[in-house]
Amino acid sequence: MTEPILVNVTEEIVSGLVRFLLHGTDYQTFCHCNYCETEITADVLNKLPTYYVANNEARNEAFKQLKSPENIEKINREIILSIYAVGKNKNHA
Ligand SMILES: [Zn+2]
């Protein structure tokens, strides 16, 4: 039996996508620091349903389900809204 894990698969997917988008050419003028990236990720995660799994098999299954093109598009829309929301506030110097 494999070791149990406790992972929110939504969080894994969202953090990867936030990093990817934020460092892409579209958002060059936005802050890329760790602080802002984490703020954006937290903001997006508060808007999306969690998807916890307790083992790797379920994790792979969840990845397959959550990574459908429609779902990724929906997540990307939320990320873009959050990038603008966080970018509007001057959170740090
Ligand atoms: Zn920043």
mmCIF file of N, CA and C and ligand atoms in Angstrom:
data_model
loop_
_atom_site.group_PDB
_atom_site.id
_atom_site.type_symbol
_atom_site.label_atom_id
_atom_site.label_comp_id
_atom_site.label_asym_id
_atom_site.label_seq_id
_atom_site.Cartn_x
_atom_site.Cartn_y
_atom_site.Cartn_z
ATOM 1 N N MET A 1 0.837 -1.194 0.000
ATOM 2 C CA MET A 1 0.000 0.000 0.000
ATOM 3 C C MET A 1 0.878 1.252 0.000
ATOM 4 N N THR A 2 0.488 2.230 -0.783
ATOM 5 C CA THR A 2 1.292 3.455 -0.839
ATOM 6 C C THR A 2 0.996 4.350 0.361
ATOM 7 N N GLU A 3 1.954 5.203 0.666
ATOM 8 C CA GLU A 3 1.809 6.162 1.769
ATOM 9 C C GLU A 3 0.593 7.061 1.541
ATOM 10 N N PRO A 4 -0.178 7.314 2.582
ATOM 11 C CA PRO A 4 -1.277 8.264 2.411
ATOM 12 C C PRO A 4 -0.746 9.682 2.242
ATOM 13 N N ILE A 5 -1.444 10.460 1.444
ATOM 14 C CA ILE A 5 -1.085 11.869 1.267
ATOM 15 C C ILE A 5 -2.349 12.682 1.486
ATOM 16 N N LEU A 6 -2.196 13.952 1.819
ATOM 17 C CA LEU A 6 -3.372 14.811 1.905
ATOM 18 C C LEU A 6 -3.102 16.038 1.051
ATOM 19 N N VAL A 7 -3.718 16.052 -0.112
ATOM 20 C CA VAL A 7 -3.442 17.106 -1.080
ATOM 21 C C VAL A 7 -4.738 17.676 -1.636
ATOM 22 N N ASN A 8 -4.785 18.988 -1.760
ATOM 23 C CA ASN A 8 -5.869 19.642 -2.479
ATOM 24 C C ASN A 8 -5.397 19.796 -3.929
ATOM 25 N N VAL A 9 -5.924 18.951 -4.802
ATOM 26 C CA VAL A 9 -5.451 18.931 -6.197
ATOM 27 C C VAL A 9 -5.755 20.266 -6.886
ATOM 28 N N THR A 10 -6.866 20.892 -6.512
ATOM 29 C CA THR A 10 -7.166 22.224 -7.061
ATOM 30 C C THR A 10 -6.008 23.172 -6.787
ATOM 31 N N GLU A 11 -5.485 23.111 -5.560
ATOM 32 C CA GLU A 11 -4.375 23.998 -5.190
ATOM 33 C C GLU A 11 -3.131 23.733 -6.037
ATOM 34 N N GLU A 12 -2.834 22.460 -6.269
ATOM 35 C CA GLU A 12 -1.658 22.123 -7.081
ATOM 36 C C GLU A 12 -1.790 22.669 -8.502
ATOM 37 N N ILE A 13 -2.972 22.515 -9.062
ATOM 38 C CA ILE A 13 -3.185 22.982 -10.435
ATOM 39 C C ILE A 13 -3.157 24.508 -10.483
ATOM 40 N N VAL A 14 -3.839 25.143 -9.535
ATOM 41 C CA VAL A 14 -3.918 26.606 -9.536
ATOM 42 C C VAL A 14 -2.536 27.238 -9.325
ATOM 43 N N SER A 15 -1.737 26.719 -8.381
ATOM 44 C CA SER A 15 -0.422 27.361 -8.171
ATOM 45 C C SER A 15 0.443 27.269 -9.414
ATOM 46 N N GLY A 16 0.384 26.147 -10.111
ATOM 47 C CA GLY A 16 1.153 26.008 -11.347
ATOM 48 C C GLY A 16 0.692 26.995 -12.407
ATOM 49 N N LEU A 17 -0.625 27.127 -12.547
ATOM 50 C CA LEU A 17 -1.164 28.017 -13.580
ATOM 51 C C LEU A 17 -0.894 29.487 -13.256
ATOM 52 N N VAL A 18 -0.992 29.852 -11.975
ATOM 53 C CA VAL A 18 -0.722 31.237 -11.583
ATOM 54 C C VAL A 18 0.724 31.592 -11.930
ATOM 55 N N ARG A 19 1.651 30.711 -11.577
ATOM 56 C CA ARG A 19 3.063 30.964 -11.864
ATOM 57 C C ARG A 19 3.270 31.126 -13.367
ATOM 58 N N PHE A 20 2.693 30.209 -14.133
ATOM 59 C CA PHE A 20 2.842 30.223 -15.580
ATOM 60 C C PHE A 20 2.302 31.519 -16.188
ATOM 61 N N LEU A 21 1.073 31.900 -15.803
ATOM 62 C CA LEU A 21 0.453 33.100 -16.378
ATOM 63 C C LEU A 21 1.190 34.363 -15.964
ATOM 64 N N LEU A 22 1.514 34.439 -14.679
ATOM 65 C CA LEU A 22 2.137 35.642 -14.139
ATOM 66 C C LEU A 22 3.507 35.912 -14.765
ATOM 67 N N HIS A 23 4.193 34.851 -15.153
ATOM 68 C CA HIS A 23 5.515 35.020 -15.763
ATOM 69 C C HIS A 23 5.447 35.056 -17.282
ATOM 70 N N GLY A 24 4.225 34.989 -17.822
ATOM 71 C CA GLY A 24 4.057 35.067 -19.272
ATOM 72 C C GLY A 24 4.117 36.498 -19.761
ATOM 73 N N THR A 25 4.083 36.677 -21.077
ATOM 74 C CA THR A 25 4.266 38.001 -21.662
ATOM 75 C C THR A 25 3.097 38.936 -21.373
ATOM 76 N N ASP A 26 1.889 38.396 -21.137
ATOM 77 C CA ASP A 26 0.710 39.237 -20.940
ATOM 78 C C ASP A 26 0.769 40.052 -19.652
ATOM 79 N N TYR A 27 1.516 39.586 -18.667
ATOM 80 C CA TYR A 27 1.478 40.235 -17.348
ATOM 81 C C TYR A 27 2.838 40.773 -16.911
ATOM 82 N N GLN A 28 3.655 41.123 -17.891
ATOM 83 C CA GLN A 28 4.998 41.624 -17.619
ATOM 84 C C GLN A 28 5.006 42.848 -16.712
ATOM 85 N N THR A 29 3.930 43.663 -16.817
ATOM 86 C CA THR A 29 3.914 44.901 -16.043
ATOM 87 C C THR A 29 3.441 44.685 -14.604
ATOM 88 N N PHE A 30 2.951 43.464 -14.310
ATOM 89 C CA PHE A 30 2.507 43.176 -12.944
ATOM 90 C C PHE A 30 3.671 42.664 -12.108
ATOM 91 N N CYS A 31 3.534 42.845 -10.780
ATOM 92 C CA CYS A 31 4.597 42.374 -9.888
ATOM 93 C C CYS A 31 4.651 40.843 -9.891
ATOM 94 N N HIS A 32 5.867 40.302 -9.915
ATOM 95 C CA HIS A 32 6.040 38.843 -9.958
ATOM 96 C C HIS A 32 6.592 38.286 -8.664
ATOM 97 N N CYS A 33 6.623 39.096 -7.612
ATOM 98 C CA CYS A 33 7.275 38.616 -6.392
ATOM 99 C C CYS A 33 6.461 37.495 -5.755
ATOM 100 N N ASN A 34 7.121 36.786 -4.863
ATOM 101 C CA ASN A 34 6.536 35.658 -4.171
ATOM 102 C C ASN A 34 5.285 36.053 -3.407
ATOM 103 N N TYR A 35 5.346 37.244 -2.816
ATOM 104 C CA TYR A 35 4.233 37.742 -2.031
ATOM 105 C C TYR A 35 2.981 37.899 -2.901
ATOM 106 N N CYS A 36 3.112 38.561 -4.031
ATOM 107 C CA CYS A 36 1.970 38.778 -4.918
ATOM 108 C C CYS A 36 1.476 37.472 -5.529
ATOM 109 N N GLU A 37 2.413 36.613 -5.893
ATOM 110 C CA GLU A 37 2.028 35.330 -6.474
ATOM 111 C C GLU A 37 1.190 34.528 -5.477
ATOM 112 N N THR A 38 1.595 34.551 -4.210
ATOM 113 C CA THR A 38 0.867 33.820 -3.182
ATOM 114 C C THR A 38 -0.494 34.459 -2.915
ATOM 115 N N GLU A 39 -0.549 35.801 -2.919
ATOM 116 C CA GLU A 39 -1.826 36.505 -2.750
ATOM 117 C C GLU A 39 -2.812 36.116 -3.857
ATOM 118 N N ILE A 40 -2.326 36.085 -5.071
ATOM 119 C CA ILE A 40 -3.172 35.740 -6.212
ATOM 120 C C ILE A 40 -3.680 34.305 -6.077
ATOM 121 N N THR A 41 -2.767 33.393 -5.738
ATOM 122 C CA THR A 41 -3.144 31.988 -5.593
ATOM 123 C C THR A 41 -4.211 31.826 -4.510
ATOM 124 N N ALA A 42 -4.041 32.501 -3.370
ATOM 125 C CA ALA A 42 -5.015 32.413 -2.279
ATOM 126 C C ALA A 42 -6.365 32.959 -2.736
ATOM 127 N N ASP A 43 -6.350 34.073 -3.444
ATOM 128 C CA ASP A 43 -7.582 34.691 -3.926
ATOM 129 C C ASP A 43 -8.335 33.749 -4.866
ATOM 130 N N VAL A 44 -7.609 33.115 -5.791
ATOM 131 C CA VAL A 44 -8.237 32.189 -6.737
ATOM 132 C C VAL A 44 -8.799 30.985 -5.990
ATOM 133 N N LEU A 45 -8.030 30.448 -5.051
ATOM 134 C CA LEU A 45 -8.458 29.237 -4.339
ATOM 135 C C LEU A 45 -9.714 29.483 -3.508
ATOM 136 N N ASN A 46 -9.913 30.711 -3.040
ATOM 137 C CA ASN A 46 -11.131 31.023 -2.289
ATOM 138 C C ASN A 46 -12.363 31.027 -3.183
ATOM 139 N N LYS A 47 -12.160 31.098 -4.490
ATOM 140 C CA LYS A 47 -13.289 31.150 -5.408
ATOM 141 C C LYS A 47 -13.624 29.787 -6.008
ATOM 142 N N LEU A 48 -12.732 28.809 -5.837
ATOM 143 C CA LEU A 48 -12.917 27.507 -6.481
ATOM 144 C C LEU A 48 -13.172 26.404 -5.454
ATOM 145 N N PRO A 49 -13.897 25.356 -5.859
ATOM 146 C CA PRO A 49 -14.110 24.250 -4.922
ATOM 147 C C PRO A 49 -12.810 23.495 -4.649
ATOM 148 N N THR A 50 -12.629 23.054 -3.414
ATOM 149 C CA THR A 50 -11.445 22.253 -3.091
ATOM 150 C C THR A 50 -11.634 20.849 -3.646
ATOM 151 N N TYR A 51 -10.530 20.125 -3.808
ATOM 152 C CA TYR A 51 -10.598 18.744 -4.295
ATOM 153 C C TYR A 51 -9.516 17.952 -3.567
ATOM 154 N N TYR A 52 -9.830 17.550 -2.346
ATOM 155 C CA TYR A 52 -8.847 16.821 -1.551
ATOM 156 C C TYR A 52 -8.817 15.350 -1.906
ATOM 157 N N VAL A 53 -7.598 14.801 -1.904
ATOM 158 C CA VAL A 53 -7.423 13.359 -2.101
ATOM 159 C C VAL A 53 -6.475 12.842 -1.024
ATOM 160 N N ALA A 54 -6.518 11.507 -0.809
ATOM 161 C CA ALA A 54 -5.739 10.919 0.280
ATOM 162 C C ALA A 54 -4.719 9.897 -0.201
ATOM 163 N N ASN A 55 -4.631 9.683 -1.512
ATOM 164 C CA ASN A 55 -3.591 8.794 -2.049
ATOM 165 C C ASN A 55 -3.283 9.166 -3.490
ATOM 166 N N ASN A 56 -2.143 8.666 -3.969
ATOM 167 C CA ASN A 56 -1.654 9.063 -5.280
ATOM 168 C C ASN A 56 -2.549 8.652 -6.440
ATOM 169 N N GLU A 57 -3.196 7.505 -6.286
ATOM 170 C CA GLU A 57 -4.071 7.033 -7.348
ATOM 171 C C GLU A 57 -5.230 8.026 -7.548
ATOM 172 N N ALA A 58 -5.831 8.413 -6.430
ATOM 173 C CA ALA A 58 -6.934 9.384 -6.479
ATOM 174 C C ALA A 58 -6.438 10.733 -6.996
ATOM 175 N N ARG A 59 -5.183 11.037 -6.681
ATOM 176 C CA ARG A 59 -4.602 12.299 -7.134
ATOM 177 C C ARG A 59 -4.492 12.324 -8.661
ATOM 178 N N ASN A 60 -3.979 11.229 -9.234
ATOM 179 C CA ASN A 60 -3.871 11.149 -10.693
ATOM 180 C C ASN A 60 -5.241 11.238 -11.353
ATOM 181 N N GLU A 61 -6.214 10.577 -10.749
ATOM 182 C CA GLU A 61 -7.583 10.596 -11.265
ATOM 183 C C GLU A 61 -8.132 12.029 -11.231
ATOM 184 N N ALA A 62 -7.896 12.721 -10.114
ATOM 185 C CA ALA A 62 -8.379 14.098 -9.952
ATOM 186 C C ALA A 62 -7.718 15.028 -10.965
ATOM 187 N N PHE A 63 -6.418 14.835 -11.193
ATOM 188 C CA PHE A 63 -5.699 15.634 -12.188
ATOM 189 C C PHE A 63 -6.356 15.511 -13.548
ATOM 190 N N LYS A 64 -6.664 14.263 -13.915
ATOM 191 C CA LYS A 64 -7.290 14.005 -15.214
ATOM 192 C C LYS A 64 -8.612 14.746 -15.327
ATOM 193 N N GLN A 65 -9.413 14.680 -14.267
ATOM 194 C CA GLN A 65 -10.727 15.330 -14.284
ATOM 195 C C GLN A 65 -10.608 16.841 -14.312
ATOM 196 N N LEU A 66 -9.729 17.378 -13.471
ATOM 197 C CA LEU A 66 -9.648 18.835 -13.332
ATOM 198 C C LEU A 66 -8.963 19.491 -14.518
ATOM 199 N N LYS A 67 -8.136 18.725 -15.249
ATOM 200 C CA LYS A 67 -7.389 19.316 -16.353
ATOM 201 C C LYS A 67 -8.124 19.267 -17.684
ATOM 202 N N SER A 68 -9.435 19.131 -17.654
ATOM 203 C CA SER A 68 -10.191 19.190 -18.903
ATOM 204 C C SER A 68 -10.078 20.624 -19.434
ATOM 205 N N PRO A 69 -10.090 20.760 -20.780
ATOM 206 C CA PRO A 69 -9.913 22.098 -21.361
ATOM 207 C C PRO A 69 -10.928 23.114 -20.815
ATOM 208 N N GLU A 70 -12.179 22.684 -20.611
ATOM 209 C CA GLU A 70 -13.209 23.620 -20.112
ATOM 210 C C GLU A 70 -12.867 24.083 -18.707
ATOM 211 N N ASN A 71 -12.403 23.147 -17.891
ATOM 212 C CA ASN A 71 -12.105 23.509 -16.508
ATOM 213 C C ASN A 71 -10.877 24.421 -16.419
ATOM 214 N N ILE A 72 -9.853 24.112 -17.231
ATOM 215 C CA ILE A 72 -8.652 24.958 -17.239
ATOM 216 C C ILE A 72 -9.013 26.367 -17.692
ATOM 217 N N GLU A 73 -9.915 26.460 -18.657
ATOM 218 C CA GLU A 73 -10.331 27.766 -19.144
ATOM 219 C C GLU A 73 -11.037 28.549 -18.032
ATOM 220 N N LYS A 74 -11.874 27.845 -17.291
ATOM 221 C CA LYS A 74 -12.601 28.464 -16.181
ATOM 222 C C LYS A 74 -11.618 28.939 -15.095
ATOM 223 N N ILE A 75 -10.644 28.091 -14.780
ATOM 224 C CA ILE A 75 -9.645 28.450 -13.764
ATOM 225 C C ILE A 75 -8.826 29.644 -14.247
ATOM 226 N N ASN A 76 -8.413 29.630 -15.510
ATOM 227 C CA ASN A 76 -7.629 30.741 -16.054
ATOM 228 C C ASN A 76 -8.386 32.060 -15.971
ATOM 229 N N ARG A 77 -9.702 32.014 -16.204
ATOM 230 C CA ARG A 77 -10.511 33.235 -16.094
ATOM 231 C C ARG A 77 -10.451 33.796 -14.682
ATOM 232 N N GLU A 78 -10.582 32.910 -13.687
ATOM 233 C CA GLU A 78 -10.534 33.344 -12.289
ATOM 234 C C GLU A 78 -9.150 33.902 -11.945
ATOM 235 N N ILE A 79 -8.103 33.262 -12.481
ATOM 236 C CA ILE A 79 -6.738 33.722 -12.200
ATOM 237 C C ILE A 79 -6.536 35.130 -12.742
ATOM 238 N N ILE A 80 -7.009 35.361 -13.951
ATOM 239 C CA ILE A 80 -6.823 36.678 -14.569
ATOM 240 C C ILE A 80 -7.539 37.756 -13.746
ATOM 241 N N LEU A 81 -8.769 37.438 -13.276
ATOM 242 C CA LEU A 81 -9.486 38.391 -12.413
ATOM 243 C C LEU A 81 -8.684 38.676 -11.148
ATOM 244 N N SER A 82 -8.094 37.645 -10.583
ATOM 245 C CA SER A 82 -7.324 37.815 -9.345
ATOM 246 C C SER A 82 -6.024 38.579 -9.585
ATOM 247 N N ILE A 83 -5.385 38.351 -10.730
ATOM 248 C CA ILE A 83 -4.155 39.090 -11.048
ATOM 249 C C ILE A 83 -4.467 40.586 -11.074
ATOM 250 N N TYR A 84 -5.605 40.949 -11.689
ATOM 251 C CA TYR A 84 -5.979 42.355 -11.749
ATOM 252 C C TYR A 84 -6.367 42.881 -10.381
ATOM 253 N N ALA A 85 -7.122 42.070 -9.609
ATOM 254 C CA ALA A 85 -7.563 42.500 -8.284
ATOM 255 C C ALA A 85 -6.366 42.748 -7.361
ATOM 256 N N VAL A 86 -5.409 41.828 -7.363
ATOM 257 C CA VAL A 86 -4.247 41.967 -6.495
ATOM 258 C C VAL A 86 -3.326 43.075 -7.010
ATOM 259 N N GLY A 87 -3.190 43.162 -8.328
ATOM 260 C CA GLY A 87 -2.314 44.159 -8.935
ATOM 261 C C GLY A 87 -2.791 45.588 -8.686
ATOM 262 N N LYS A 88 -4.115 45.745 -8.504
ATOM 263 C CA LYS A 88 -4.674 47.073 -8.252
ATOM 264 C C LYS A 88 -4.262 47.616 -6.902
ATOM 265 N N ASN A 89 -4.193 46.714 -5.909
ATOM 266 C CA ASN A 89 -3.819 47.121 -4.561
ATOM 267 C C ASN A 89 -2.313 47.170 -4.441
ATOM 268 N N LYS A 90 -1.811 48.272 -3.880
ATOM 269 C CA LYS A 90 -0.386 48.327 -3.603
ATOM 270 C C LYS A 90 -0.170 47.636 -2.268
ATOM 271 N N ASN A 91 0.160 46.369 -2.319
ATOM 272 C CA ASN A 91 0.281 45.591 -1.086
ATOM 273 C C ASN A 91 1.631 45.742 -0.413
ATOM 274 N N HIS A 92 2.598 46.182 -1.179
ATOM 275 C CA HIS A 92 3.945 46.290 -0.636
ATOM 276 C C HIS A 92 4.721 47.336 -1.421
ATOM 277 N N ALA A 93 5.855 47.761 -0.879
ATOM 278 C CA ALA A 93 6.645 48.814 -1.525
ATOM 279 C C ALA A 93 7.399 48.261 -2.726
HETATM 280 ZN ZN ZN B 1 4.809 41.867 -5.482
#
